[in-house]
GROMACS .gro file of C-alpha atoms in nm:
model
  473
    1MET     CA    1   0.000   0.000   0.000
    2THR     CA    2   0.130   0.348  -0.092
    3LEU     CA    3   0.129   0.611   0.177
    4PRO     CA    4  -0.036   0.919   0.017
    5LEU     CA    5   0.204   1.155   0.193
    6ILE     CA    6   0.382   1.432   0.000
    7PRO     CA    7   0.664   1.503   0.056
    8ALA     CA    8   0.733   1.136   0.137
    9PRO     CA    9   0.896   1.080   0.476
   10GLN     CA   10   1.256   0.970   0.509
   11THR     CA   11   1.149   0.633   0.653
   12PHE     CA   12   0.813   0.478   0.733
   13THR     CA   13   0.652   0.145   0.816
   14LEU     CA   14   0.289   0.091   0.726
   15ARG     CA   15   0.179  -0.206   0.931
   16ALA     CA   16  -0.086  -0.449   0.808
   17GLY     CA   17  -0.446  -0.395   0.912
   18PRO     CA   18  -0.747  -0.181   0.831
   19GLY     CA   19  -0.662   0.093   1.081
   20GLU     CA   20  -0.927   0.256   1.293
   21PRO     CA   21  -1.176   0.538   1.231
   22LEU     CA   22  -1.065   0.891   1.311
   23THR     CA   23  -1.259   1.042   1.601
   24ALA     CA   24  -1.294   1.380   1.764
   25SER     CA   25  -1.100   1.240   2.061
   26HIS     CA   26  -0.796   1.184   1.841
   27VAL     CA   27  -0.795   1.546   1.729
   28ASP     CA   28  -0.873   1.693   2.072
   29ALA     CA   29  -0.613   1.481   2.250
   30LEU     CA   30  -0.345   1.571   1.993
   31ALA     CA   31  -0.416   1.944   2.018
   32ASP     CA   32  -0.417   1.930   2.399
   33ALA     CA   33  -0.084   1.746   2.401
   34LEU     CA   34   0.074   2.012   2.179
   35ASP     CA   35  -0.071   2.320   2.347
   36THR     CA   36   0.203   2.380   2.601
   37TRP     CA   37   0.509   2.367   2.375
   38ALA     CA   38   0.387   2.389   2.014
   39PRO     CA   39   0.085   2.622   2.012
   40ARG     CA   40   0.089   2.680   1.635
   41ALA     CA   41   0.092   2.305   1.578
   42ALA     CA   42  -0.198   2.270   1.824
   43ALA     CA   43  -0.392   2.538   1.638
   44ALA     CA   44  -0.321   2.357   1.309
   45ALA     CA   45  -0.453   2.032   1.457
   46ARG     CA   46  -0.777   2.203   1.556
   47ARG     CA   47  -0.801   2.385   1.221
   48ASP     CA   48  -0.675   2.130   0.969
   49LEU     CA   49  -0.790   1.804   1.125
   50ALA     CA   50  -1.127   1.911   1.266
   51ASP     CA   51  -1.310   1.894   0.933
   52LEU     CA   52  -1.181   1.551   0.831
   53PRO     CA   53  -1.432   1.265   0.824
   54ARG     CA   54  -1.481   1.134   1.178
   55THR     CA   55  -1.692   0.877   1.357
   56ALA     CA   56  -1.824   0.854   1.711
   57ASP     CA   57  -1.559   0.811   1.979
   58ARG     CA   58  -1.418   0.471   2.064
   59PRO     CA   59  -1.549   0.345   2.397
   60ALA     CA   60  -1.196   0.313   2.536
   61GLY     CA   61  -1.092   0.662   2.427
   62VAL     CA   62  -0.758   0.766   2.281
   63THR     CA   63  -0.416   0.833   2.434
   64VAL     CA   64  -0.192   1.086   2.262
   65VAL     CA   65   0.159   1.173   2.378
   66ALA     CA   66   0.340   1.466   2.210
   67THR     CA   67   0.688   1.556   2.332
   68GLN     CA   68   0.987   1.760   2.224
   69ASP     CA   69   1.325   1.595   2.164
   70PRO     CA   70   1.599   1.842   2.065
   71SER     CA   71   1.828   1.553   1.970
   72LEU     CA   72   1.623   1.502   1.653
   73ALA     CA   73   1.726   1.681   1.335
   74GLU     CA   74   1.599   2.039   1.309
   75GLU     CA   75   1.233   2.049   1.199
   76GLY     CA   76   1.227   1.670   1.232
   77CYS     CA   77   0.969   1.442   1.391
   78THR     CA   78   0.864   1.084   1.453
   79LEU     CA   79   0.508   0.957   1.450
   80ASP     CA   80   0.367   0.630   1.579
   81LEU     CA   81  -0.002   0.575   1.514
   82ALA     CA   82  -0.153   0.262   1.669
   83THR     CA   83  -0.501   0.162   1.774
   84GLY     CA   84  -0.605   0.390   2.057
   85ALA     CA   85  -0.259   0.541   2.104
   86TRP     CA   86  -0.056   0.804   1.917
   87THR     CA   87   0.297   0.923   1.989
   88LEU     CA   88   0.442   1.236   1.829
   89THR     CA   89   0.798   1.346   1.898
   90ALA     CA   90   0.947   1.656   1.738
   91ALA     CA   91   1.277   1.840   1.750
   92ASP     CA   92   1.109   2.178   1.779
   93GLU     CA   93   0.781   2.356   1.722
   94ALA     CA   94   0.834   2.357   1.345
   95GLY     CA   95   0.879   1.980   1.348
   96ALA     CA   96   0.554   1.942   1.540
   97TYR     CA   97   0.377   2.166   1.288
   98TRP     CA   98   0.503   1.962   0.992
   99ALA     CA   99   0.395   1.645   1.174
  100VAL     CA  100   0.042   1.785   1.193
  101GLN     CA  101   0.054   1.870   0.821
  102SER     CA  102   0.156   1.511   0.753
  103LEU     CA  103  -0.134   1.389   0.964
  104ALA     CA  104  -0.373   1.611   0.767
  105GLN     CA  105  -0.281   1.409   0.458
  106VAL     CA  106  -0.253   1.065   0.618
  107LEU     CA  107  -0.591   1.105   0.791
  108ARG     CA  108  -0.765   1.287   0.506
  109ASP     CA  109  -1.011   1.004   0.436
  110GLY     CA  110  -1.104   0.953   0.802
  111VAL     CA  111  -0.901   0.637   0.871
  112VAL     CA  112  -0.605   0.615   1.110
  113PRO     CA  113  -0.346   0.377   0.961
  114ASP     CA  114  -0.116   0.166   1.176
  115LEU     CA  115   0.194   0.367   1.094
  116GLN     CA  116   0.542   0.455   1.212
  117LEU     CA  117   0.751   0.724   1.043
  118SER     CA  118   1.065   0.926   1.099
  119ASP     CA  119   1.115   1.246   0.907
  120ALA     CA  120   1.322   1.563   0.869
  121PRO     CA  121   1.392   1.803   0.582
  122ALA     CA  122   1.713   1.801   0.381
  123TYR     CA  123   1.712   2.179   0.331
  124PRO     CA  124   1.629   2.458   0.578
  125VAL     CA  125   1.496   2.686   0.300
  126ARG     CA  126   1.197   2.543   0.114
  127GLY     CA  127   1.014   2.808  -0.077
  128MET     CA  128   0.769   2.923  -0.336
  129MET     CA  129   0.785   3.253  -0.521
  130LEU     CA  130   0.471   3.433  -0.635
  131ASP     CA  131   0.499   3.723  -0.879
  132ILE     CA  132   0.225   3.974  -0.797
  133ALA     CA  133   0.393   4.254  -0.993
  134ARG     CA  134   0.299   4.148  -1.344
  135PHE     CA  135  -0.047   4.021  -1.252
  136TYR     CA  136  -0.179   4.124  -0.914
  137PHE     CA  137  -0.301   3.862  -0.669
  138GLY     CA  138  -0.442   4.023  -0.354
  139PRO     CA  139  -0.429   3.926   0.014
  140ASP     CA  140  -0.702   3.660   0.001
  141ASP     CA  141  -0.532   3.477  -0.285
  142ILE     CA  142  -0.193   3.510  -0.115
  143ARG     CA  143  -0.337   3.348   0.198
  144ARG     CA  144  -0.458   3.056  -0.013
  145VAL     CA  145  -0.107   3.023  -0.157
  146ILE     CA  146   0.040   3.026   0.194
  147ASP     CA  147  -0.198   2.747   0.297
  148LEU     CA  148  -0.104   2.543  -0.008
  149ALA     CA  149   0.269   2.594   0.048
  150ALA     CA  150   0.249   2.501   0.416
  151SER     CA  151   0.049   2.188   0.338
  152TYR     CA  152   0.354   2.062   0.143
  153ARG     CA  153   0.591   2.168   0.423
  154LEU     CA  154   0.734   2.470   0.246
  155ASN     CA  155   0.848   2.735   0.491
  156GLN     CA  156   0.907   3.044   0.277
  157LEU     CA  157   0.690   3.257   0.048
  158HIS     CA  158   0.893   3.490  -0.173
  159LEU     CA  159   0.669   3.776  -0.292
  160HIS     CA  160   0.789   3.950  -0.608
  161LEU     CA  161   0.652   4.299  -0.540
  162SER     CA  162   0.790   4.517  -0.817
  163ASP     CA  163   0.868   4.492  -1.185
  164ASP     CA  164   0.838   4.692  -1.505
  165GLN     CA  165   0.461   4.642  -1.508
  166GLY     CA  166   0.367   4.740  -1.153
  167TRP     CA  167   0.462   4.834  -0.798
  168ARG     CA  168   0.271   4.639  -0.533
  169LEU     CA  169   0.375   4.755  -0.184
  170GLU     CA  170   0.301   5.080  -0.002
  171ILE     CA  171   0.615   5.286   0.069
  172PRO     CA  172   0.494   5.578   0.284
  173SER     CA  173   0.781   5.808   0.190
  174ARG     CA  174   0.715   5.742  -0.181
  175PRO     CA  175   0.335   5.773  -0.224
  176LEU     CA  176   0.348   5.807  -0.604
  177LEU     CA  177   0.458   5.444  -0.635
  178THR     CA  178   0.112   5.319  -0.546
  179LYS     CA  179  -0.071   5.622  -0.685
  180MET     CA  180   0.082   5.605  -1.033
  181SER     CA  181   0.243   5.261  -1.072
  182ALA     CA  182   0.002   5.010  -0.918
  183ALA     CA  183  -0.316   5.058  -1.123
  184GLN     CA  184  -0.228   4.831  -1.416
  185ASP     CA  185  -0.112   4.477  -1.494
  186VAL     CA  186  -0.014   4.264  -1.794
  187ALA     CA  187  -0.380   4.174  -1.853
  188GLY     CA  188  -0.477   4.539  -1.893
  189GLY     CA  189  -0.657   4.522  -1.560
  190GLN     CA  190  -0.671   4.750  -1.258
  191GLY     CA  191  -0.376   4.601  -1.073
  192GLY     CA  192  -0.359   4.677  -0.703
  193TYR     CA  193  -0.114   4.686  -0.415
  194LEU     CA  194  -0.058   4.575  -0.057
  195THR     CA  195  -0.079   4.834   0.218
  196LEU     CA  196   0.172   4.796   0.497
  197GLU     CA  197  -0.116   4.675   0.714
  198ASP     CA  198  -0.193   4.407   0.451
  199TYR     CA  199   0.173   4.311   0.449
  200GLU     CA  200   0.187   4.287   0.828
  201GLN     CA  201  -0.127   4.072   0.841
  202LEU     CA  202  -0.002   3.840   0.567
  203GLN     CA  203   0.325   3.790   0.752
  204ARG     CA  204   0.142   3.706   1.075
  205TYR     CA  205  -0.084   3.466   0.889
  206ALA     CA  206   0.219   3.299   0.732
  207LEU     CA  207   0.417   3.277   1.056
  208ASP     CA  208   0.120   3.105   1.221
  209ARG     CA  209   0.185   2.834   0.959
  210HIS     CA  210   0.565   2.836   1.001
  211VAL     CA  211   0.607   3.021   0.671
  212VAL     CA  212   0.821   3.335   0.651
  213ILE     CA  213   0.755   3.594   0.381
  214VAL     CA  214   1.057   3.724   0.189
  215PRO     CA  215   0.966   4.043  -0.002
  216GLU     CA  216   1.138   4.126  -0.327
  217VAL     CA  217   1.188   4.466  -0.482
  218ASP     CA  218   1.395   4.414  -0.796
  219LEU     CA  219   1.691   4.651  -0.847
  220PRO     CA  220   1.846   4.807  -1.050
  221GLY     CA  221   1.661   4.653  -1.348
  222HIS     CA  222   1.293   4.565  -1.381
  223THR     CA  223   1.223   4.918  -1.255
  224HIS     CA  224   1.015   5.084  -1.527
  225ALA     CA  225   0.710   5.111  -1.299
  226ALA     CA  226   0.915   5.288  -1.032
  227GLN     CA  227   1.042   5.532  -1.294
  228VAL     CA  228   0.686   5.610  -1.407
  229ALA     CA  229   0.624   5.742  -1.056
  230TYR     CA  230   0.963   5.906  -1.006
  231PRO     CA  231   1.130   5.990  -1.340
  232GLU     CA  232   1.421   6.155  -1.163
  233ILE     CA  233   1.555   5.810  -1.063
  234SER     CA  234   1.589   5.705  -1.428
  235PRO     CA  235   1.905   5.737  -1.636
  236ASP     CA  236   1.765   6.024  -1.845
  237GLY     CA  237   1.506   6.180  -1.611
  238ALA     CA  238   1.238   6.161  -1.880
  239GLU     CA  239   0.874   6.090  -1.802
  240ARG     CA  240   0.754   5.740  -1.881
  241GLU     CA  241   0.420   5.577  -1.958
  242PRO     CA  242   0.303   5.259  -1.782
  243TYR     CA  243   0.420   4.937  -1.944
  244ILE     CA  244   0.209   4.620  -1.966
  245GLY     CA  245   0.422   4.413  -2.203
  246THR     CA  246   0.638   4.116  -2.110
  247GLU     CA  247   0.983   4.205  -2.244
  248VAL     CA  248   1.267   4.212  -1.991
  249GLY     CA  249   1.606   4.374  -1.948
  250PHE     CA  250   1.534   4.721  -2.088
  251SER     CA  251   1.508   4.925  -1.767
  252SER     CA  252   1.756   5.038  -1.505
  253LEU     CA  253   1.775   5.301  -1.236
  254HIS     CA  254   2.035   5.576  -1.261
  255LEU     CA  255   2.347   5.413  -1.119
  256THR     CA  256   2.503   5.704  -0.931
  257SER     CA  257   2.259   5.993  -0.882
  258ASP     CA  258   2.160   6.102  -0.532
  259ASP     CA  259   1.792   6.095  -0.631
  260ALA     CA  260   1.814   5.730  -0.733
  261TRP     CA  261   2.005   5.622  -0.424
  262ASP     CA  262   1.775   5.820  -0.194
  263PHE     CA  263   1.490   5.624  -0.351
  264VAL     CA  264   1.668   5.291  -0.296
  265ASP     CA  265   1.742   5.386   0.064
  266ASP     CA  266   1.376   5.472   0.128
  267VAL     CA  267   1.256   5.142  -0.017
  268VAL     CA  268   1.511   4.921   0.158
  269ALA     CA  269   1.452   5.102   0.488
  270THR     CA  270   1.077   5.036   0.462
  271LEU     CA  271   1.128   4.670   0.376
  272ALA     CA  272   1.374   4.624   0.662
  273GLU     CA  273   1.147   4.797   0.914
  274HIS     CA  274   0.830   4.609   0.823
  275THR     CA  275   0.960   4.262   0.737
  276LEU     CA  276   0.944   4.010   1.021
  277GLY     CA  277   1.193   3.767   0.867
  278GLU     CA  278   1.566   3.822   0.848
  279TYR     CA  279   1.595   3.844   0.467
  280VAL     CA  280   1.474   4.078   0.194
  281HIS     CA  281   1.524   4.003  -0.174
  282LEU     CA  282   1.666   4.292  -0.376
  283GLY     CA  283   1.665   4.133  -0.720
  284GLY     CA  284   1.965   4.195  -0.940
  285ASP     CA  285   1.858   3.990  -1.244
  286GLU     CA  286   1.849   4.080  -1.612
  287SER     CA  287   2.017   4.421  -1.590
  288LEU     CA  288   2.095   4.393  -1.957
  289THR     CA  289   2.172   4.760  -2.022
  290LEU     CA  290   2.472   4.759  -1.785
  291THR     CA  291   2.831   4.647  -1.830
  292ARG     CA  292   2.955   4.385  -1.586
  293GLU     CA  293   3.169   4.645  -1.411
  294GLN     CA  294   2.874   4.884  -1.372
  295TYR     CA  295   2.656   4.602  -1.244
  296VAL     CA  296   2.904   4.473  -0.985
  297THR     CA  297   2.970   4.824  -0.853
  298TYR     CA  298   2.596   4.880  -0.816
  299MET     CA  299   2.529   4.548  -0.642
  300GLU     CA  300   2.808   4.603  -0.393
  301ARG     CA  301   2.662   4.942  -0.299
  302LEU     CA  302   2.313   4.788  -0.281
  303GLY     CA  303   2.438   4.515  -0.048
  304ALA     CA  304   2.584   4.784   0.177
  305VAL     CA  305   2.245   4.961   0.189
  306ALA     CA  306   2.080   4.639   0.307
  307GLU     CA  307   2.350   4.590   0.568
  308LYS     CA  308   2.309   4.950   0.689
  309HIS     CA  309   1.942   4.887   0.754
  310GLY     CA  310   2.009   4.570   0.950
  311THR     CA  311   1.869   4.318   0.705
  312LYS     CA  312   2.023   4.030   0.514
  313ALA     CA  313   1.987   4.027   0.138
  314VAL     CA  314   1.896   3.775  -0.129
  315PHE     CA  315   2.000   3.843  -0.488
  316TRP     CA  316   1.954   3.653  -0.812
  317GLN     CA  317   2.258   3.459  -0.928
  318GLU     CA  318   2.398   3.740  -1.144
  319ALA     CA  319   2.527   3.905  -0.825
  320ALA     CA  320   2.772   3.618  -0.766
  321GLY     CA  321   3.123   3.760  -0.774
  322ALA     CA  322   3.036   4.098  -0.627
  323ALA     CA  323   3.169   4.170  -0.277
  324LEU     CA  324   2.847   4.116  -0.083
  325PRO     CA  325   2.778   4.125   0.291
  326PRO     CA  326   2.838   3.804   0.487
  327GLY     CA  327   2.533   3.579   0.497
  328THR     CA  328   2.396   3.691   0.159
  329ARG     CA  329   2.191   3.434  -0.030
  330LEU     CA  330   2.213   3.393  -0.406
  331GLN     CA  331   1.924   3.243  -0.599
  332TYR     CA  332   2.030   3.028  -0.893
  333TRP     CA  333   1.778   3.030  -1.177
  334THR     CA  334   1.940   2.961  -1.514
  335SER     CA  335   2.233   2.800  -1.692
  336GLN     CA  336   2.174   3.023  -1.994
  337ILE     CA  337   2.411   3.289  -1.857
  338GLU     CA  338   2.770   3.257  -1.739
  339THR     CA  339   2.791   3.020  -1.440
  340ASP     CA  340   3.154   2.899  -1.439
  341HIS     CA  341   3.248   3.139  -1.159
  342ILE     CA  342   2.971   3.035  -0.919
  343ALA     CA  343   3.161   2.742  -0.768
  344GLN     CA  344   3.458   2.966  -0.691
  345VAL     CA  345   3.227   3.226  -0.537
  346ALA     CA  346   3.080   2.958  -0.311
  347ARG     CA  347   3.426   2.858  -0.192
  348ASP     CA  348   3.568   3.208  -0.148
  349HIS     CA  349   3.274   3.413  -0.015
  350ASP     CA  350   3.037   3.388   0.280
  351VAL     CA  351   2.732   3.332   0.062
  352THR     CA  352   2.484   3.048   0.025
  353PHE     CA  353   2.266   2.936  -0.264
  354VAL     CA  354   1.900   2.856  -0.319
  355ALA     CA  355   1.832   2.637  -0.623
  356SER     CA  356   1.551   2.746  -0.857
  357PRO     CA  357   1.659   2.611  -1.195
  358ALA     CA  358   1.403   2.729  -1.447
  359SER     CA  359   1.407   2.397  -1.634
  360ARG     CA  360   1.292   2.223  -1.313
  361ALA     CA  361   1.140   2.470  -1.070
  362TYR     CA  362   0.982   2.749  -1.277
  363LEU     CA  363   0.611   2.676  -1.255
  364ASP     CA  364   0.532   2.932  -1.527
  365GLN     CA  365   0.687   2.706  -1.791
  366LYS     CA  366   0.447   2.508  -2.007
  367TYR     CA  367   0.378   2.142  -1.937
  368THR     CA  368   0.353   2.064  -2.308
  369ALA     CA  369   0.413   2.267  -2.621
  370ASP     CA  370   0.041   2.322  -2.678
  371PHE     CA  371  -0.052   2.401  -2.318
  372PRO     CA  372  -0.246   2.732  -2.318
  373LEU     CA  373  -0.080   2.884  -2.011
  374GLY     CA  374   0.282   2.958  -1.943
  375LEU     CA  375   0.600   3.023  -2.139
  376ALA     CA  376   0.860   2.788  -2.284
  377TRP     CA  377   1.185   2.983  -2.294
  378ALA     CA  378   1.359   2.751  -2.044
  379ALA     CA  379   1.198   2.412  -2.107
  380LEU     CA  380   0.876   2.220  -2.112
  381VAL     CA  381   0.839   2.117  -1.747
  382ASP     CA  382   0.609   1.827  -1.671
  383VAL     CA  383   0.564   1.660  -1.333
  384ARG     CA  384   0.857   1.423  -1.359
  385ASP     CA  385   1.090   1.707  -1.464
  386ALA     CA  386   0.988   1.897  -1.149
  387TYR     CA  387   1.041   1.587  -0.933
  388ASP     CA  388   1.348   1.411  -1.067
  389TRP     CA  389   1.644   1.641  -0.998
  390ASP     CA  390   1.913   1.712  -0.743
  391PRO     CA  391   1.974   2.070  -0.622
  392VAL     CA  392   2.347   2.022  -0.571
  393ALA     CA  393   2.393   1.869  -0.916
  394GLU     CA  394   2.222   2.174  -1.070
  395LEU     CA  395   2.502   2.395  -0.934
  396PRO     CA  396   2.814   2.208  -1.053
  397GLY     CA  397   3.116   2.260  -0.832
  398VAL     CA  398   2.924   2.436  -0.556
  399PRO     CA  399   2.984   2.253  -0.225
  400ALA     CA  400   2.675   2.074  -0.097
  401GLU     CA  401   2.692   2.267   0.229
  402SER     CA  402   2.658   2.594   0.036
  403VAL     CA  403   2.321   2.490  -0.109
  404VAL     CA  404   2.071   2.574   0.164
  405GLY     CA  405   1.742   2.550  -0.016
  406VAL     CA  406   1.508   2.501  -0.308
  407GLU     CA  407   1.241   2.738  -0.435
  408ALA     CA  408   0.966   2.693  -0.693
  409CYS     CA  409   0.886   3.013  -0.885
  410LEU     CA  410   0.562   3.128  -1.046
  411TRP     CA  411   0.595   3.428  -1.276
  412THR     CA  412   0.265   3.573  -1.389
  413GLU     CA  413   0.290   3.680  -1.752
  414THR     CA  414   0.003   3.443  -1.842
  415PRO     CA  415  -0.223   3.350  -1.545
  416ARG     CA  416  -0.534   3.567  -1.509
  417SER     CA  417  -0.714   3.404  -1.216
  418PHE     CA  418  -0.656   3.186  -0.913
  419ASP     CA  419  -0.769   2.886  -1.119
  420ASP     CA  420  -0.494   2.967  -1.369
  421LEU     CA  421  -0.249   2.990  -1.080
  422THR     CA  422  -0.338   2.647  -0.944
  423MET     CA  423  -0.340   2.498  -1.295
  424LEU     CA  424   0.026   2.598  -1.328
  425VAL     CA  425   0.125   2.516  -0.970
  426LEU     CA  426  -0.047   2.178  -0.935
  427PRO     CA  427   0.074   1.910  -0.959
  428ARG     CA  428   0.430   2.048  -0.994
  429LEU     CA  429   0.454   2.223  -0.656
  430PRO     CA  430   0.432   1.893  -0.463
  431ALA     CA  431   0.708   1.761  -0.690
  432VAL     CA  432   0.943   2.051  -0.615
  433ALA     CA  433   0.845   2.034  -0.246
  434SER     CA  434   0.960   1.672  -0.246
  435VAL     CA  435   1.299   1.782  -0.380
  436ALA     CA  436   1.320   2.056  -0.117
  437TRP     CA  437   1.233   1.812   0.161
  438GLY     CA  438   1.482   1.557   0.031
  439SER     CA  439   1.233   1.272   0.008
  440PRO     CA  440   1.373   0.938  -0.109
  441LYS     CA  441   1.343   0.918  -0.488
  442ASP     CA  442   1.063   0.683  -0.597
  443TYR     CA  443   0.864   0.827  -0.886
  444PRO     CA  444   0.605   0.546  -0.908
  445ALA     CA  445   0.524   0.586  -0.538
  446PHE     CA  446   0.515   0.965  -0.574
  447ALA     CA  447   0.284   0.944  -0.877
  448SER     CA  448   0.052   0.708  -0.690
  449ALA     CA  449   0.037   0.948  -0.394
  450LEU     CA  450  -0.014   1.240  -0.633
  451ALA     CA  451  -0.317   1.069  -0.784
  452GLN     CA  452  -0.473   1.056  -0.438
  453HIS     CA  453  -0.400   1.426  -0.392
  454GLY     CA  454  -0.569   1.487  -0.725
  455ARG     CA  455  -0.886   1.328  -0.589
  456TRP     CA  456  -0.865   1.557  -0.287
  457TRP     CA  457  -0.812   1.863  -0.510
  458ASP     CA  458  -1.119   1.762  -0.708
  459ALA     CA  459  -1.319   1.730  -0.387
  460ASP     CA  460  -1.199   2.075  -0.276
  461GLY     CA  461  -1.280   2.238  -0.611
  462ILE     CA  462  -0.913   2.310  -0.689
  463VAL     CA  463  -0.822   2.324  -1.057
  464PHE     CA  464  -0.509   2.135  -1.160
  465TYR     CA  465  -0.336   1.989  -1.465
  466ARG     CA  466  -0.392   1.617  -1.524
  467SER     CA  467  -0.049   1.528  -1.651
  468GLU     CA  468  -0.024   1.217  -1.866
  469GLN     CA  469   0.272   1.118  -1.648
  470VAL     CA  470   0.031   1.030  -1.365
  471ASP     CA  471  -0.250   0.774  -1.363
  472TRP     CA  472  -0.528   0.985  -1.212
  473SER     CA  473  -0.791   0.708  -1.227
   0.00000   0.00000   0.00000
């Protein structure tokens, strides 16, 4: 029997037998056992398990023991489910939360299997990126994305908040950004933006699910929308009209002017002040109008601005080789640009890498050549492509210890609704989440589990792509 658990645990034993019906006592006893040391996990048990199919209580009741064991791997847990008795042990509160998310899948159909498992993630950074700059998804949709990410034990949501097409976060010292540069999107729609109150609430919502939000404002390129609001930060100071196309690489801030750097300082200061996590993403990709020397000089100054404001920075891979502050993360996304120096950067600099290879982890790429949504500049990415890869192997020569995470990315040139979003994300997000968790590789078992998840998505009214690489029957 396949365990319909995604990501698959590191080890598990599914003992023979029909299991027992899930009851309210199971859920109540689990939540009570977690309350004192893992309150967010307890809340998840009450929220995510309460609506599962249940029967009347067993006459003998249920015993649940939930304890913390710091000797386990970080974010790790063990579960032992037996008739009338459950034991949950976790390294920390995050491990307890992920154990509850695993239970939400294992118990989804209302039956408690006779099961033992031991689990822990391979990577501390397990993320999803959502581009709300090109096409705007508001707070309610972002919450649904957070729920989806957490259900597959992802712990980071990277929000792409600015691009040539729109600016999506309130910056109080720069009111024209949201007045002039937020009211459009690539679909010709009305766009929108997050107030700082929205941003605060989304972060709290995410943290309740052990997900940290990493905001991204892309600099110095992908900045046409910012220049619409403040032309003085552009290279020529000329006024600009809003842009709703999908070309990249044509825009850049002025590299040296006081006006441009005052703008950058205002933006980074706001991000640093209002972000609850320790990292902000400051872009750095596709600055195609700059020479390498100009680009490196700019990125080094930008890194210093982040450091001045007490925040750690993430940059796209192009920044590798610049002298960046210690602890900087670099996000690898493509082999289509020069990468030979990355291994040396990993050895010589205090930086780490997150793997987001577009040919594996870009969820905006088409499944098939004739698929109506998505692009195909990197590859056609079907489920097995998103599942069957190794993050360290994607960054040749980079030491394994320098690769700290995996992130799936959804750019929004083509989706126009939440159904479009889920059509692109599912079923590939569970595949990338399995890579990020470091699940043992077993595609037939994964595909079988994925088919069960497809039945649950159908029951929940969630639109997804029925890849021919999975038997959904």
